[in-house]
Amino acid sequence: MQEKHPSTRAIREQMSPTGYREHSTPLFLTSSFTFPSAEAMADTFAGQGEGIIYSRYNNPNVDELIAKACSLEGTEAGFATASGMSAVFASLGALVEQGDHIVATRAVFGSTHQILSQILPKWGVTFTYVEPNDPESWPAAVTDRTRLFVTETPSNPGLQLVDLEKAGAFCRAHGLTFIVDNCFATPYLQRPADYGADLITHSATKWMDGQGRVLGGLLLGCAEIMEKVIFFCRHTGPAMSPFNAWVISKSLETLTVRMDAHCRSALAMAEWLMEQPGVEKVHYPFLPSHPQYELARRQMRAGGGIVTFELKGGEAAARQLLNQAQLCTRSSNLGDTRTILTHPATTTHSKLSPAERAAVGITDGLVRMSVGLEAVADIQADLEGGLQ
Ligand SMILES: *Cc1c(COP(=O)(O)O)cnc(C)c1O
């Protein structure tokens, strides 16, 4: 049978109904599960029975979300975590040994940078940054202890892309496990597993929920890698709550229509911003002026919901734009129905030194906009006064 469209799978990939034959998946708020006999319980613990043991391991709502996410991402196995960062930490913690080395593309998410630079070194794990847009330079960073290649595309907030096909070839050539944070694209816009990624992480807090309600993380990958990751997660306990899994699984039913609308509005906003007198530069993967436009068209279905732009007036102009907004909200989150404005240099990326910020393209006048689902004309009307 031909594989169904992602829209169909995101809706119809659903757990079997209970005896009530309910149409929409119910919520299983139970920490543990029971067994009809001591023998059945022993069988399940030995990995043979059908039953579910305990919600730190799995739960019907969490299992439904994982099955749906695997179907969309094209992966064999998964685990759901309480936040995107617990997924990122588990992806690294489960796979490194003392003394190992990681190659990562510069401009990974801020907390991922903290794990690489402040936490993993406690166990003797070191890392080297490489430039995301220069794959030819990556082999020079590989040592005989390099085990993992960690990347993120498009990056936050620079919207730099990593060529997934070249990254896959690089990882195969050097025997590295290939890990991608696919948060900005979602599996609807981009599927890293098609390029050989072994493990994909998500902050489901963002576009996957898409409505700014719950935190969540996903780890999705090939069975062999996920066996190690699931062992690590089951015993260290970053499990997602059944409630959050129920919310996010419902949200995924509208992922494709939401992302189509976010991408359409984001492109319209990017084109409009280029014409505003106060705007110096606009960054968006599907703008022909983006230096990796061709690559974006090759590996992404559309450009995503994030647009960043630099204001001619620097930090003062950015503050003024954020302060005069009455519809768009000032928040650090992204991937919501509501349009959100962030000034990375003084908030999400204020812990970086000015030199580190410059290296990932965060200028003092840079504004990150997560384009919501309000009418584009209303978003433009809200920003117009601040862009003169
Ligand atoms: C937000 C984000 C994370 C962290 O996710 P949380 O759910 O906030 O823990 C990781 N990677 C990227 C790219 C993000 O945008």
XYZ file of C-alpha atoms and ligand atoms in Angstrom:
403
model
C 0.000 0.000 0.000
C 1.338 3.435 -0.862
C 2.548 5.538 2.062
C -0.114 8.031 3.052
C 0.485 11.781 3.075
C 1.872 13.218 6.350
C -1.450 15.045 6.939
C -3.306 11.739 6.898
C -0.781 9.917 9.061
C -0.677 12.736 11.631
C -4.436 12.335 12.059
C -5.006 8.617 11.607
C -1.913 7.225 13.378
C -3.785 6.662 16.615
C -3.947 4.069 19.392
C -6.673 1.413 19.205
C -9.891 2.429 20.959
C -10.756 1.001 24.373
C -13.991 -0.945 24.992
C -15.959 2.308 24.745
C -15.022 2.670 21.061
C -14.189 6.360 21.593
C -13.325 8.353 18.462
C -10.708 10.646 20.001
C -7.878 9.215 22.129
C -8.648 9.386 25.870
C -6.092 10.524 28.441
C -4.414 7.803 30.533
C -3.431 9.557 33.754
C -2.057 6.535 35.546
C 1.458 6.087 36.837
C 1.366 2.296 36.667
C -0.527 -0.632 35.148
C -1.809 -3.912 36.586
C -1.463 -7.544 35.557
C -4.038 -10.333 35.551
C -1.609 -12.812 37.204
C 1.864 -13.121 38.694
C 2.892 -15.086 35.591
C 1.708 -12.356 33.194
C 3.588 -9.791 35.276
C 6.773 -11.885 35.204
C 6.423 -12.327 31.423
C 6.076 -8.583 30.851
C 9.121 -7.854 33.017
C 11.037 -10.463 30.995
C 10.114 -8.498 27.855
C 7.644 -11.089 26.542
C 4.223 -9.958 27.746
C 1.873 -7.446 26.193
C 1.335 -5.267 29.251
C 2.608 -1.804 30.101
C 4.573 -1.602 33.346
C 5.037 1.979 34.467
C 4.723 5.456 32.962
C 8.430 6.246 33.388
C 8.924 3.530 30.725
C 5.865 4.049 28.598
C 2.181 4.910 28.643
C -0.553 4.604 25.976
C -0.622 8.362 25.286
C 3.165 8.569 25.108
C 3.277 5.485 22.879
C 0.740 7.027 20.503
C 2.799 10.221 20.232
C 6.008 8.258 19.596
C 4.382 6.078 16.910
C 3.002 9.169 15.169
C 6.298 11.088 15.392
C 8.221 8.071 14.039
C 5.791 7.783 11.144
C 6.262 11.468 10.248
C 10.030 11.505 10.762
C 10.642 8.153 9.037
C 12.385 6.543 12.013
C 12.146 3.101 13.611
C 11.930 3.906 17.323
C 11.499 6.779 19.755
C 11.269 8.073 23.293
C 9.374 11.132 24.552
C 10.874 13.409 27.191
C 9.693 16.217 29.445
C 11.402 18.966 27.415
C 13.514 19.489 24.334
C 16.625 19.870 26.474
C 16.117 16.552 28.267
C 15.969 14.991 24.786
C 19.188 16.749 23.728
C 20.946 15.756 26.963
C 19.808 12.124 26.647
C 20.954 11.996 23.009
C 24.475 12.908 24.125
C 24.577 11.282 27.566
C 23.401 7.918 26.250
C 25.993 7.716 23.495
C 29.294 9.030 24.878
C 31.983 7.280 26.923
C 34.567 8.993 29.072
C 37.204 10.644 26.861
C 35.031 10.793 23.747
C 34.962 13.813 21.437
C 32.022 15.482 19.663
C 32.074 17.570 16.492
C 29.219 20.085 16.504
C 28.198 22.848 14.141
C 28.559 26.291 15.697
C 25.240 28.000 16.383
C 23.603 25.099 18.181
C 20.805 26.028 20.606
C 22.027 27.985 23.677
C 21.409 25.230 26.243
C 22.983 22.649 23.917
C 26.074 24.874 23.955
C 25.988 24.823 27.788
C 25.768 20.989 27.849
C 28.739 20.716 25.456
C 30.863 23.355 27.177
C 29.920 23.095 30.889
C 28.363 19.691 31.624
C 29.898 16.987 29.414
C 33.480 18.109 30.236
C 32.803 16.905 33.817
C 32.935 13.371 32.361
C 35.941 14.088 30.167
C 33.905 14.530 26.983
C 35.221 17.314 24.748
C 33.915 19.028 21.624
C 34.991 21.124 18.640
C 32.800 23.555 16.720
C 32.835 23.611 12.935
C 31.203 26.108 10.584
C 27.739 24.923 9.505
C 28.092 26.225 5.950
C 31.595 24.843 5.253
C 31.439 21.003 5.160
C 34.890 20.815 3.514
C 36.402 22.042 6.784
C 34.724 19.453 9.026
C 37.133 16.495 8.577
C 39.969 18.550 10.122
C 38.056 18.567 13.441
C 37.750 14.759 13.666
C 40.054 12.948 16.102
C 40.405 9.226 16.818
C 38.039 9.750 19.785
C 35.293 11.534 17.830
C 32.031 9.604 18.132
C 29.230 12.057 17.398
C 28.374 14.783 14.894
C 25.773 17.145 16.386
C 23.952 19.654 14.259
C 20.882 21.846 13.958
C 19.326 23.193 10.753
C 18.062 25.858 10.312
C 19.911 27.289 13.301
C 18.424 29.479 16.020
C 18.415 32.458 15.489
C 20.918 32.817 12.608
C 18.877 30.604 10.226
C 22.084 29.086 8.879
C 21.580 25.769 7.114
C 23.592 22.570 7.229
C 23.707 20.480 4.063
C 22.166 17.234 5.333
C 23.356 15.181 2.376
C 26.964 16.291 2.894
C 26.620 15.806 6.641
C 25.399 12.239 6.089
C 28.343 11.461 3.794
C 30.770 13.024 6.311
C 29.388 10.900 9.160
C 29.549 7.691 7.116
C 33.124 8.419 6.012
C 34.288 8.940 9.607
C 32.061 6.395 11.380
C 30.248 9.072 13.420
C 26.741 8.908 14.844
C 24.764 11.650 13.098
C 22.451 13.660 15.422
C 20.148 16.437 14.191
C 18.033 18.891 16.207
C 15.093 19.185 13.790
C 13.082 21.596 15.952
C 12.930 24.545 13.541
C 11.832 22.511 10.513
C 9.577 19.816 12.031
C 9.369 16.458 10.227
C 6.832 17.987 7.830
C 9.350 20.434 6.323
C 12.505 18.313 6.517
C 13.367 14.660 7.254
C 17.013 14.229 8.317
C 16.633 10.420 8.483
C 16.302 10.424 4.680
C 19.926 11.690 4.610
C 21.209 9.084 7.051
C 20.685 10.837 10.399
C 20.837 8.207 13.154
C 19.072 10.236 15.824
C 16.735 13.224 15.604
C 15.805 15.420 18.561
C 12.895 17.801 18.878
C 11.683 20.420 21.231
C 8.006 19.470 20.877
C 7.350 22.633 22.910
C 7.682 24.624 19.709
C 5.931 23.854 16.401
C 4.888 20.327 17.347
C 2.508 21.606 20.038
C 2.363 24.880 18.156
C 0.058 26.547 20.640
C 2.426 27.490 23.444
C 0.856 25.204 26.054
C 3.170 22.391 27.094
C 6.857 21.440 27.169
C 8.012 18.274 25.491
C 10.924 16.591 23.756
C 11.309 13.733 21.300
C 14.142 11.350 20.486
C 13.599 9.517 17.201
C 16.039 7.236 15.448
C 17.163 3.892 14.153
C 16.467 0.894 16.379
C 20.127 0.210 17.185
C 20.865 3.729 18.502
C 17.464 4.068 20.189
C 18.091 0.900 22.214
C 20.905 2.729 24.032
C 18.909 5.953 24.288
C 15.803 4.195 25.646
C 17.926 2.330 28.250
C 19.423 5.675 29.350
C 16.002 7.371 29.538
C 14.165 4.562 31.310
C 16.711 4.552 34.105
C 17.401 8.278 34.399
C 13.712 9.255 34.191
C 13.189 12.255 31.876
C 9.797 10.804 30.795
C 7.087 12.983 29.236
C 3.845 13.172 31.213
C 0.820 11.405 29.652
C -1.047 14.716 29.675
C 1.622 16.486 27.621
C 1.807 13.521 25.225
C -1.976 13.655 24.771
C -1.833 17.413 24.047
C 1.059 17.125 21.582
C -0.406 14.109 19.775
C -3.627 16.113 19.269
C -1.562 19.082 18.076
C 0.172 16.961 15.450
C -3.210 16.336 13.817
C -2.969 19.936 12.551
C 0.829 20.101 12.057
C 0.746 20.199 8.259
C -2.004 22.820 7.914
C -0.424 24.953 10.640
C 3.058 24.750 9.118
C 1.769 25.516 5.612
C 0.122 28.661 7.008
C 3.117 29.655 9.197
C 5.472 29.272 6.210
C 3.211 31.219 3.869
C 2.911 34.096 6.354
C 6.625 34.019 7.227
C 7.608 34.352 3.562
C 5.122 37.220 3.123
C 6.514 38.935 6.221
C 10.120 38.438 5.045
C 9.324 40.022 1.667
C 7.485 42.903 3.319
C 10.256 43.515 5.855
C 12.801 43.910 3.035
C 10.868 46.977 1.877
C 10.696 48.706 5.253
C 12.968 51.762 5.617
C 14.303 50.852 9.083
C 15.341 47.326 8.096
C 18.955 46.656 7.131
C 18.747 42.949 6.311
C 16.222 40.083 6.398
C 17.108 36.422 6.934
C 14.738 33.689 5.760
C 15.746 30.384 4.101
C 13.254 30.721 1.226
C 14.264 34.285 0.290
C 16.453 34.199 -2.847
C 18.846 36.559 -1.007
C 19.592 33.880 1.641
C 23.126 32.617 0.918
C 21.909 28.998 1.131
C 18.640 29.488 -0.780
C 19.370 26.658 -3.247
C 20.144 24.262 -0.400
C 16.990 25.320 1.438
C 14.897 24.567 -1.649
C 16.578 21.167 -1.949
C 16.187 19.874 1.578
C 13.160 21.756 2.967
C 9.536 21.705 1.831
C 9.154 25.378 2.867
C 11.148 27.954 4.824
C 9.666 27.542 8.305
C 7.978 30.019 10.622
C 10.982 32.035 11.843
C 12.149 35.256 10.206
C 15.021 37.308 11.598
C 15.923 40.829 10.611
C 18.491 43.470 11.454
C 17.449 47.024 12.171
C 19.508 49.984 10.973
C 19.118 51.615 14.382
C 20.763 48.729 16.282
C 19.744 47.796 19.818
C 17.777 51.014 20.455
C 15.636 50.444 17.372
C 15.072 46.795 18.318
C 13.895 47.782 21.799
C 11.641 50.419 20.356
C 10.093 47.942 17.896
C 9.428 45.432 20.683
C 8.036 48.106 23.001
C 5.627 49.616 20.504
C 4.107 46.261 19.487
C 0.554 45.796 20.745
C -0.483 42.639 18.906
C 2.836 40.778 18.647
C 4.085 39.582 22.034
C 7.464 39.937 23.707
C 8.453 36.404 24.750
C 11.368 33.988 24.466
C 9.265 31.138 23.086
C 8.688 30.366 19.424
C 6.424 28.142 17.372
C 3.105 29.496 18.637
C -0.160 30.591 16.997
C 0.790 34.056 18.300
C 3.484 36.126 16.611
C 6.403 36.526 19.029
C 9.252 39.035 18.987
C 12.576 38.389 20.712
C 15.768 40.450 20.914
C 18.351 37.616 21.107
C 21.390 39.767 22.025
C 19.875 40.919 25.336
C 17.821 37.813 26.185
C 18.217 34.262 24.840
C 21.845 34.826 23.774
C 22.939 37.402 26.371
C 25.171 34.792 28.084
C 27.395 34.596 25.010
C 30.289 37.014 24.680
C 29.972 39.691 21.953
C 32.552 37.743 19.909
C 30.570 34.499 20.263
C 27.402 36.310 19.232
C 29.127 37.827 16.219
C 30.345 34.372 15.139
C 26.749 33.136 14.892
C 25.400 36.312 13.303
C 23.621 37.831 16.303
C 24.032 41.570 15.946
C 22.696 44.119 18.464
C 19.982 45.138 16.006
C 18.778 41.573 15.271
C 15.142 40.736 16.001
C 13.754 37.187 15.853
C 10.141 36.894 14.824
C 8.181 33.662 15.210
C 5.380 34.279 12.746
C 2.019 33.221 14.128
C -1.305 32.500 12.509
C -2.863 35.964 12.824
C -3.675 37.704 9.508
C -0.464 38.989 7.905
C -2.020 42.453 7.414
C -2.590 42.752 11.170
C 0.995 41.727 11.974
C 2.295 44.273 9.458
C 0.069 47.022 10.845
C 1.408 46.277 14.331
C 5.061 46.536 13.268
C 4.891 49.308 10.706
C 5.285 52.192 13.171
C 8.449 50.670 14.641
C 10.168 50.166 11.284
C 10.315 53.720 9.970
C 13.646 25.484 22.336
C 14.684 24.659 21.678
C 15.304 23.593 22.367
C 14.982 23.296 23.817
O 13.693 22.826 23.995
P 12.875 22.987 25.379
O 11.590 22.283 25.060
O 12.733 24.448 25.655
O 13.661 22.301 26.452
C 16.252 22.856 21.698
N 16.593 23.133 20.414
C 16.032 24.148 19.722
C 16.454 24.410 18.323
C 15.063 24.955 20.339
O 14.518 25.967 19.646
